[in-house]
Structures are given as structure tokens and as C-alpha cells.
Amino acid sequence: HLVARWMVRDTHGRALISQSSNLTAQAPTADPAAAAGALSQVLGELSREIASVIDQAYVGLKHRGRS
């Protein structure tokens, strides 16, 4: 289970995007390798979620003529 709060800032340190993510992946067994694999899966989901939000924000800015 991963709970993360993350933020994207501009070059002046102002927050552009601030969100929370709550992600879960079940390890198929209780061994450490399975737990590491589940955590890797969750971190991959988090990175895709962050990239998607940034992409949507960029498209929104570009649509408004502010690229």
C-alpha cells in the first residue's frame, strides 16, 4: 500500500500541481521478492499517474495558448 503526496513546482518554487495518490498492489506470496515486486508495480503506477496529470496540465495550457 502506498500513500503519497506530491507536488510539481515552477522554476520560482510556486506550486503548479499538488495531489495525493493512494495505490495498492497485492503481493502473490509473503516472501520479500514478491513484496518488492508489488512495491515496484505501485511505484510504476504512481509515476504513470504523475506523468498523466502533468501531460493533461500541459495540454490545457497549450489549448489556452500559454505554451
mmCIF file of C-alpha atoms in Angstrom:
data_model
loop_
_atom_site.group_PDB
_atom_site.id
_atom_site.type_symbol
_atom_site.label_atom_id
_atom_site.label_comp_id
_atom_site.label_asym_id
_atom_site.label_seq_id
_atom_site.Cartn_x
_atom_site.Cartn_y
_atom_site.Cartn_z
ATOM 1 C CA HIS A 1 0.000 0.000 0.000
ATOM 2 C CA LEU A 2 1.434 3.403 -0.980
ATOM 3 C CA VAL A 3 0.074 6.775 0.082
ATOM 4 C CA ALA A 4 1.925 9.686 -1.488
ATOM 5 C CA ARG A 5 1.506 13.449 -1.562
ATOM 6 C CA TRP A 6 3.308 15.045 -4.465
ATOM 7 C CA MET A 7 3.747 18.472 -6.000
ATOM 8 C CA VAL A 8 5.080 19.971 -9.221
ATOM 9 C CA ARG A 9 6.629 23.421 -8.859
ATOM 10 C CA ASP A 10 7.706 26.034 -11.368
ATOM 11 C CA THR A 11 11.230 27.447 -11.509
ATOM 12 C CA HIS A 12 10.285 30.034 -8.868
ATOM 13 C CA GLY A 13 9.114 27.374 -6.419
ATOM 14 C CA ARG A 14 5.399 28.072 -6.857
ATOM 15 C CA ALA A 15 3.157 25.015 -6.714
ATOM 16 C CA LEU A 16 1.591 24.253 -10.099
ATOM 17 C CA ILE A 17 0.051 20.884 -9.228
ATOM 18 C CA SER A 18 -0.491 19.318 -5.817
ATOM 19 C CA GLN A 19 -2.141 15.940 -5.392
ATOM 20 C CA SER A 20 -2.370 12.863 -3.239
ATOM 21 C CA SER A 21 -2.224 9.304 -4.508
ATOM 22 C CA ASN A 22 -3.382 6.139 -2.759
ATOM 23 C CA LEU A 23 -2.304 2.964 -4.558
ATOM 24 C CA THR A 24 -2.371 -0.710 -3.642
ATOM 25 C CA ALA A 25 -0.873 -3.878 -5.116
ATOM 26 C CA GLN A 26 -1.197 -7.314 -3.574
ATOM 27 C CA ALA A 27 1.931 -9.461 -3.400
ATOM 28 C CA PRO A 28 1.095 -13.033 -4.514
ATOM 29 C CA THR A 29 3.118 -14.507 -1.629
ATOM 30 C CA ALA A 30 4.647 -13.258 1.629
ATOM 31 C CA ASP A 31 8.285 -13.537 0.574
ATOM 32 C CA PRO A 32 10.455 -10.396 0.262
ATOM 33 C CA ALA A 33 10.893 -10.731 -3.506
ATOM 34 C CA ALA A 34 7.118 -10.730 -4.008
ATOM 35 C CA ALA A 35 6.760 -7.691 -1.730
ATOM 36 C CA ALA A 36 9.469 -5.878 -3.699
ATOM 37 C CA GLY A 37 7.695 -6.733 -6.956
ATOM 38 C CA ALA A 38 4.384 -5.394 -5.635
ATOM 39 C CA LEU A 39 6.064 -2.185 -4.477
ATOM 40 C CA SER A 40 7.723 -1.815 -7.880
ATOM 41 C CA GLN A 41 4.315 -2.190 -9.524
ATOM 42 C CA VAL A 42 2.817 0.501 -7.265
ATOM 43 C CA LEU A 43 5.708 2.891 -7.926
ATOM 44 C CA GLY A 44 5.212 2.361 -11.658
ATOM 45 C CA GLU A 45 1.529 3.222 -11.272
ATOM 46 C CA LEU A 46 2.464 6.362 -9.310
ATOM 47 C CA SER A 47 4.902 7.510 -11.988
ATOM 48 C CA ARG A 48 2.300 6.974 -14.729
ATOM 49 C CA GLU A 49 -0.290 8.883 -12.680
ATOM 50 C CA ILE A 50 2.073 11.838 -12.181
ATOM 51 C CA ALA A 51 3.059 11.852 -15.866
ATOM 52 C CA SER A 52 -0.600 11.790 -16.907
ATOM 53 C CA VAL A 53 -1.507 14.730 -14.669
ATOM 54 C CA ILE A 54 1.466 16.750 -15.951
ATOM 55 C CA ASP A 55 0.551 15.891 -19.543
ATOM 56 C CA GLN A 56 -3.070 16.963 -19.017
ATOM 57 C CA ALA A 57 -1.936 20.238 -17.424
ATOM 58 C CA TYR A 58 0.431 20.927 -20.340
ATOM 59 C CA VAL A 59 -2.290 20.187 -22.914
ATOM 60 C CA GLY A 60 -4.627 22.525 -21.013
ATOM 61 C CA LEU A 61 -2.061 25.326 -21.047
ATOM 62 C CA LYS A 62 -1.286 24.746 -24.718
ATOM 63 C CA HIS A 63 -5.013 24.767 -25.546
ATOM 64 C CA ARG A 64 -5.307 28.173 -23.863
ATOM 65 C CA GLY A 65 -2.335 29.456 -25.877
ATOM 66 C CA ARG A 66 0.117 29.567 -22.970
ATOM 67 C CA SER A 67 2.766 27.042 -24.035
#
